Coordinates of C-alpha atoms in Angstrom, one line a residue:
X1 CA -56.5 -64.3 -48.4
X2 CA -59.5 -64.5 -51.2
X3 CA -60.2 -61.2 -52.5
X4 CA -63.6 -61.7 -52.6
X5 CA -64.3 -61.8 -48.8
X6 CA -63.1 -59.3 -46.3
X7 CA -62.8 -58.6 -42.5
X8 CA -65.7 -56.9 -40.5
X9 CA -67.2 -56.8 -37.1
X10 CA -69.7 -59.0 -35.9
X11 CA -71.9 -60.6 -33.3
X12 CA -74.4 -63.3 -33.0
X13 CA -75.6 -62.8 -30.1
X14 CA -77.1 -59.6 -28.0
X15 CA -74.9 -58.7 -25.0
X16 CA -72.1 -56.9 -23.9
X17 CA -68.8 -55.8 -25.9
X18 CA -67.5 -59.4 -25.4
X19 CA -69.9 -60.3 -27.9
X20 CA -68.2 -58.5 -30.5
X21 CA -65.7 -60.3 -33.0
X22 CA -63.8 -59.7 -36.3
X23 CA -65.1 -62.2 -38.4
X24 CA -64.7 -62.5 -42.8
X25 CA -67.9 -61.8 -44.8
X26 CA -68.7 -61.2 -48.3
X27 CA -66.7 -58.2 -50.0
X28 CA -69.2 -55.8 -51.0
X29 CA -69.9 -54.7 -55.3
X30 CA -71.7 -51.5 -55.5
X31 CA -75.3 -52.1 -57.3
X32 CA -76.7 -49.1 -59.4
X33 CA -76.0 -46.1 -58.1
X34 CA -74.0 -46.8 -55.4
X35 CA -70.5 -46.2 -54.4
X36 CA -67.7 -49.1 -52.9
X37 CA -65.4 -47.8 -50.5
X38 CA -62.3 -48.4 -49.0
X39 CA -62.9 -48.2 -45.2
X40 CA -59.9 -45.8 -43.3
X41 CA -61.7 -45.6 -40.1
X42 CA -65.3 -45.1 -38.4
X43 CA -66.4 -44.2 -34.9
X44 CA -68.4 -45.6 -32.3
X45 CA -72.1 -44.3 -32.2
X46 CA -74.8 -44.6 -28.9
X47 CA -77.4 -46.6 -30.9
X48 CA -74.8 -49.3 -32.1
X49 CA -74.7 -50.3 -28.0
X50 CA -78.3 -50.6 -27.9
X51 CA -79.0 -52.7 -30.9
X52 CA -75.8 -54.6 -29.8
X53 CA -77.3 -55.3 -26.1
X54 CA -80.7 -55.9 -27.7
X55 CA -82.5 -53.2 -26.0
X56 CA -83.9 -52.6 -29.8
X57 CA -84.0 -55.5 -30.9
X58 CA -87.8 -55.7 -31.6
X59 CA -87.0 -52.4 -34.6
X60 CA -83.5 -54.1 -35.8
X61 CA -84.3 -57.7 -35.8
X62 CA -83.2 -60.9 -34.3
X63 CA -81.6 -62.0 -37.7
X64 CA -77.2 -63.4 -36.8
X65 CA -75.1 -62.1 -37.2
X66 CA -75.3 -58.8 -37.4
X67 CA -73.1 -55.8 -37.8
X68 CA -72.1 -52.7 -36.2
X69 CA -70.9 -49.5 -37.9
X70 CA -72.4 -46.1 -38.8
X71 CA -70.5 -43.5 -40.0
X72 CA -67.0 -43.8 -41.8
X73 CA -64.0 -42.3 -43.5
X74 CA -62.2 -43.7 -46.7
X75 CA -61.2 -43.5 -50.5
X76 CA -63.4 -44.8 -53.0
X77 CA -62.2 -47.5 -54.9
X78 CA -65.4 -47.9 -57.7
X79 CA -67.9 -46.4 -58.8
X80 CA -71.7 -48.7 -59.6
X81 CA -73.8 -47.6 -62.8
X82 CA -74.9 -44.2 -62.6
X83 CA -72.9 -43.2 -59.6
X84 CA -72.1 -39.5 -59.6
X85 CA -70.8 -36.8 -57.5
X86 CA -67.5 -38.8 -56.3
X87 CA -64.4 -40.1 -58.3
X88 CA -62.5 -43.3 -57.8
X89 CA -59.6 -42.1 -55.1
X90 CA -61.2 -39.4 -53.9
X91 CA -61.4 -39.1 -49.6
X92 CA -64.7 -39.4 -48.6
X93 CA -67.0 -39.5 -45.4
X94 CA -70.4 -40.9 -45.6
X95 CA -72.7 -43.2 -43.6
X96 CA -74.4 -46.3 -44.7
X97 CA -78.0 -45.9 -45.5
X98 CA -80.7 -46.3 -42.5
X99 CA -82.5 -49.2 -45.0
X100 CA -78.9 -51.3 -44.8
X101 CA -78.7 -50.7 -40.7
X102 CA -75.2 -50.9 -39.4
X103 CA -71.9 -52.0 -41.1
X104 CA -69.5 -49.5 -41.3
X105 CA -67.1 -51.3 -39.4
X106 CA -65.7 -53.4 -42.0
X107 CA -62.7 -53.3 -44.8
X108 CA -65.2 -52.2 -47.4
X109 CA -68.7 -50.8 -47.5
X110 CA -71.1 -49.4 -50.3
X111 CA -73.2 -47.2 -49.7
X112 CA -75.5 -44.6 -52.5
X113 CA -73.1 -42.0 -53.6
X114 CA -75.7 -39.5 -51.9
X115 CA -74.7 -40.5 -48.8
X116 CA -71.1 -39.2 -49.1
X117 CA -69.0 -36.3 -49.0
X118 CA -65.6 -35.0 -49.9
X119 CA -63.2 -35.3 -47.3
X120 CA -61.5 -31.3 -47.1
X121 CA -57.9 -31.0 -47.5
X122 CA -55.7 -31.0 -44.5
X123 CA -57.7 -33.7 -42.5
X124 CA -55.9 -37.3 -41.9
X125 CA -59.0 -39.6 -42.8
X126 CA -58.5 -41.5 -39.3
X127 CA -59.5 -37.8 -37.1
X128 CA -61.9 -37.0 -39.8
X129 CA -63.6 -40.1 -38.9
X130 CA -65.1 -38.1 -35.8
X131 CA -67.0 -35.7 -37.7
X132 CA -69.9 -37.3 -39.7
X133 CA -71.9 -37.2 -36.8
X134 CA -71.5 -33.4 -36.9
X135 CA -74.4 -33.6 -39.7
X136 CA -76.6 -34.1 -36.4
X137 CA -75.3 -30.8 -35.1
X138 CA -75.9 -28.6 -37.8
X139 CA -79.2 -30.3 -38.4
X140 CA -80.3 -29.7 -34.9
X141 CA -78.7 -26.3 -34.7
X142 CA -79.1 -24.8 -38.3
X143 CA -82.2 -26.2 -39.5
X144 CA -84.7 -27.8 -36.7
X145 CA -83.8 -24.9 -33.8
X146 CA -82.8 -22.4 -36.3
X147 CA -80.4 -21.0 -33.7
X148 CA -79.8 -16.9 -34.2
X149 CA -76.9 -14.5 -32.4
X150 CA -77.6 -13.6 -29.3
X151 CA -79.4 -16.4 -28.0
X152 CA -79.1 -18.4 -25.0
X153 CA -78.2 -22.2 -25.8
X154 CA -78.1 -25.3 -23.4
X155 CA -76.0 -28.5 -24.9
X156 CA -77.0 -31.7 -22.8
X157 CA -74.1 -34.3 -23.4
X158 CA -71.9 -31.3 -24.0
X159 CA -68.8 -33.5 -24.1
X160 CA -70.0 -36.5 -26.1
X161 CA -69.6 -36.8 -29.9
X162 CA -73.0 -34.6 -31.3
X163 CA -72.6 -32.5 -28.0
X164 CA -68.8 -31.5 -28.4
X165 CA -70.1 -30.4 -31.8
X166 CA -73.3 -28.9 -31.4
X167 CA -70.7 -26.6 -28.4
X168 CA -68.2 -25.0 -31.1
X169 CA -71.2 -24.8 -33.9
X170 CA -73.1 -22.9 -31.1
X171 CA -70.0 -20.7 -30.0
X172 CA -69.8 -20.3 -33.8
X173 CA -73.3 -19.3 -35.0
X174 CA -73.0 -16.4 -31.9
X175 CA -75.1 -18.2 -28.9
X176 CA -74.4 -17.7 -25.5
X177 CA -73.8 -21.7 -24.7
X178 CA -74.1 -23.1 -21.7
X179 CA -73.0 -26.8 -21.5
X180 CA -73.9 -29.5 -19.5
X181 CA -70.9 -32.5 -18.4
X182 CA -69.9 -34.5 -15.7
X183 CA -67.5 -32.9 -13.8
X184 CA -64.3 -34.0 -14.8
X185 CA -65.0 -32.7 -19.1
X186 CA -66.2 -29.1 -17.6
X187 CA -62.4 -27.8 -18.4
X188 CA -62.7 -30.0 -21.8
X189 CA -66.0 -28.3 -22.9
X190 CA -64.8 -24.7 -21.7
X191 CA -61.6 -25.4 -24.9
X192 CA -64.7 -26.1 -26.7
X193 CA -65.8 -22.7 -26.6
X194 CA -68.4 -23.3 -24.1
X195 CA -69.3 -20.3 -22.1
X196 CA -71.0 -21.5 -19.0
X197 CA -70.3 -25.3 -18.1
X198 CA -72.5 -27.2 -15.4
X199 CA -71.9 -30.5 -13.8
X200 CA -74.7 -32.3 -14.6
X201 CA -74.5 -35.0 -11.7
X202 CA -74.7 -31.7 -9.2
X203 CA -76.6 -29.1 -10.6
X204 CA -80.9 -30.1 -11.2
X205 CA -82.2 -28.8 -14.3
X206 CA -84.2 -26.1 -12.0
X207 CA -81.5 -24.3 -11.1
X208 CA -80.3 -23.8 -14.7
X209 CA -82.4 -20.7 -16.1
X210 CA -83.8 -20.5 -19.1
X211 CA -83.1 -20.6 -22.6
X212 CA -84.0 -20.4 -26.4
X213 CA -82.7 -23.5 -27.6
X214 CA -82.3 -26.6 -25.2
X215 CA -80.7 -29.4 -27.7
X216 CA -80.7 -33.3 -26.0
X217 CA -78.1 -36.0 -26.6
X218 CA -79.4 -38.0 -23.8
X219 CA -83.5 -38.7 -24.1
X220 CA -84.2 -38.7 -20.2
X221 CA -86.3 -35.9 -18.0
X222 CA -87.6 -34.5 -21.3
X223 CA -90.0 -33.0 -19.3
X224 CA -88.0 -31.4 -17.2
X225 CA -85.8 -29.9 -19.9
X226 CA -88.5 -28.3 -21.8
X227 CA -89.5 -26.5 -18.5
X228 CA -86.3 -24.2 -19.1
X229 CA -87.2 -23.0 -22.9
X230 CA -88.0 -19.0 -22.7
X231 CA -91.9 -18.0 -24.7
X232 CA -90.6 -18.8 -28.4
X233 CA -88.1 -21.6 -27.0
X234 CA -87.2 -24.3 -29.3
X235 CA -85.9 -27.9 -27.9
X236 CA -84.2 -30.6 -30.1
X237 CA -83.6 -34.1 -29.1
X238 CA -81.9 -36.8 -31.3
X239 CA -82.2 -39.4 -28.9
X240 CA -85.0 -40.9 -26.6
X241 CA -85.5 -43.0 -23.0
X242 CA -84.3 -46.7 -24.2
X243 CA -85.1 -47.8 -20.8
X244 CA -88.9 -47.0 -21.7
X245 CA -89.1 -46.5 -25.6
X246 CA -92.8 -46.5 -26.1
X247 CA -93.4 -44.0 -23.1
X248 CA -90.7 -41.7 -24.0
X249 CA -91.6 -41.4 -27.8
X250 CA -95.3 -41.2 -26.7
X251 CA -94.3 -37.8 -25.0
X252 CA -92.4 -36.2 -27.6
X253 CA -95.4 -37.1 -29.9
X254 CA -97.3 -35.2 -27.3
X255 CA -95.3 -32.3 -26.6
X256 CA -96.8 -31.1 -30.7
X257 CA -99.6 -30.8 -29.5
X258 CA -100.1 -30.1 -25.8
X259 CA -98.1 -27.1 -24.0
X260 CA -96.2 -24.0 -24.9
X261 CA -94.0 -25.7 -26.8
X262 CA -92.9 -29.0 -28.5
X263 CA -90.1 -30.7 -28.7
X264 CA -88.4 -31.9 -32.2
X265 CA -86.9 -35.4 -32.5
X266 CA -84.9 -36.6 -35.4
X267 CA -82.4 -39.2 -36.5
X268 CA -79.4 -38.3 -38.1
X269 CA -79.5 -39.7 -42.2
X270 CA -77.5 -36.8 -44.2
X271 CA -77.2 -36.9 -47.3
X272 CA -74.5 -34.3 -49.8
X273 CA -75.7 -31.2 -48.9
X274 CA -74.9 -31.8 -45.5
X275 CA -71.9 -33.4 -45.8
X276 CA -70.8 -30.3 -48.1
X277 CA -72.3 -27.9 -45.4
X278 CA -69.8 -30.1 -42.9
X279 CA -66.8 -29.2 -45.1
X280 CA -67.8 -25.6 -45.5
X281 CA -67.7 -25.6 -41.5
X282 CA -64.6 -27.3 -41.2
X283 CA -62.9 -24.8 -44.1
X284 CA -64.6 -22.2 -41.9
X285 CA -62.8 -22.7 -39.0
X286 CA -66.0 -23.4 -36.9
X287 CA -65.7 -27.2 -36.3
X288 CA -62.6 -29.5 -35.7
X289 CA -62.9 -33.2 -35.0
X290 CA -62.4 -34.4 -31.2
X291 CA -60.9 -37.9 -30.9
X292 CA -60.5 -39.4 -27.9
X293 CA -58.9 -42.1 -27.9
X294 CA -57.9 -44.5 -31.5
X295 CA -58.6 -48.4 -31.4
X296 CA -57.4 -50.4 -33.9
X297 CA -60.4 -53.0 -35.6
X298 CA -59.4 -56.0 -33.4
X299 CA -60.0 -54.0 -30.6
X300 CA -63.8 -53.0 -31.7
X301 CA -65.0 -54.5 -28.3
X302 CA -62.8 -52.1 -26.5
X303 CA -64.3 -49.0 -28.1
X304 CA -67.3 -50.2 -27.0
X305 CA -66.7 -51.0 -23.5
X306 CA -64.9 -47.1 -23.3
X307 CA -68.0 -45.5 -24.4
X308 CA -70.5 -47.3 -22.5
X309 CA -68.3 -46.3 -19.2
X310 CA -69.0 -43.3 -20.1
X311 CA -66.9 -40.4 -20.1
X312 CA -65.8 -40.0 -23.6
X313 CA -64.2 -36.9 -24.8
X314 CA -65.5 -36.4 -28.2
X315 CA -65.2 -39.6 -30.2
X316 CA -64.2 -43.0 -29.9
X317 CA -62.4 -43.5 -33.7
X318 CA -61.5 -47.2 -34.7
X319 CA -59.1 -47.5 -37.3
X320 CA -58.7 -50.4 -40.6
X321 CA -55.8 -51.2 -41.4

């Protein structure tokens, strides 16, 4: 097969899974400071199903075909001009930059050598593949909620790929945590170190007390969330209502300057630090990747059906051969 070229996933149309194929594009050189890697594996992210089914399509574009892929595991294999930080060989993690949109899910991908991370000893580059989107966490946790010991934390999506995160970061940094599943992941989320766990589907946000730090992986009843933060409370949300985009950005916009309190949104895009302060938790003990279940590229499609069923026990991780 021509070297120049290589496998990645594709569609060409919005829709469901089924519109998903392997197809050959381009192989990648990295431009000034930029890094090529050899892809190991990546996971399956919640905004790669929207763009896919179209529901963004007026942010991402209507341009085919277009790829999916955010976040990835690999060894890097060259090095553009004025690359530094990483070494040819070395295991990395990173996740493409937001200006280049999806991708990931290819043979090869380049990406700025900012946007990368050494890969800590120990981990197999296929399960690491389910912790890049722990940056989120610690962002969420560490830096916009500035979680302390001792206080109360509620994880919506407790079971999910940022939540199952966000659950042993929580546990770690000394909160009480409380997380929120459907009720066949309570028992998952309790190994988590979860120390209450709620059924979501059964138990209204009313009945749920209140809290110092209310962090959302879901973007729906925002209102009724931020109705549980005690006098100082700080919520986070990384994701907003897709079924009504405009109206449920319009109220986080809001919540800064109307009520007790507002509510912080932000969109995963780490960079070094984090990805070193993601090692640092790993080497700590704190934070251990959750895989699910392992698809191999040609079955891409499948990975996405399995998390749009919901369900998912940490992270769907796809593996390149």
């Amino acid at each position: 097969m021509n070297d120049r070229t290589m496998k990645a996933v594709l569609f060409d149309r919005f829709g469901g899974p089924e519109v998903l194929y392997v197809g050959r594009v381009p192989r990648p050189a990295p431009a000034h400071g930029e890094v090529l890697v050899r892809v190991r594996a990546f996971s399956v992210n919640g905004g790669e199903l929207a763009v896919r089914s179209g529901r963004l399509r007026l942010i991402n574009g209507q341009k085919f075909p277009q790829r999916v892929g955010l976040d990835f595991t690999g060894e890097v294999v060259a090095l553009g001009t004025s690359a530094t930080g990483v070494a040819v060989g070395e295991p990395v993690w990173g996740v493409v930059g937001r200006a280049s949109g999806f991708g990931s899910a290819a043979e090869y991908v380049t990406v700025p050598a900012e946007r990368l991370g050494r890969v800590p000893d120990g981990l197999d580059l296929v399960s690491a593949a389910a912790l890049p989107v722990a940056t989120t966490a610690i962002t969420a946790l560490r830096d916009k909620a500035a979680l302390r010991p001792g206080e109360r934390l509620l994880v919506r999506g407790a079971a999910g790929g940022v939540g199952n995160a966000a659950v042993q970061l929580g546990q770690a940094y000394g909160a009480e945590v409380t997380a929120l599943a459907r009720a066949a992941n309570l028992d998952f989320v309790r190994t988590l170190g979860a120390h209450h766990v709620v059924d979501h589907r059964t138990v209204p946000p009313a009945e749920l007390g209140l809290f110092d730090v209310v962090l959302d992986t879901a973007g729906t009843d925002l209102r009724a969330f931020r109705r549980l933060l005690k006098p100082g409370g700080r919520m986070v949300t990384i994701a907003f209502d897709q079924t009504r985009p405009a109206a449920s950005l319009g109220y986080i916009a809001a919540s800064a300057v109307h009520g007790r309190s507002r509510v912080r949104f932000f969109s995963g895009n780490p960079k070094r630090a984090l990805f070193d302060a993601l090692a640092h938790e790993v080497a700590e003990g704190n934070l251990r990747p959750v895989v699910d279940t392992i698809f191999p590229l040609e079955e891409t499609a499948a990975a996405h059906r399995a998390l749009e069923a919901g369900g998912v026990r940490g992270k769907y991780v796809v593996r390149v051969d």
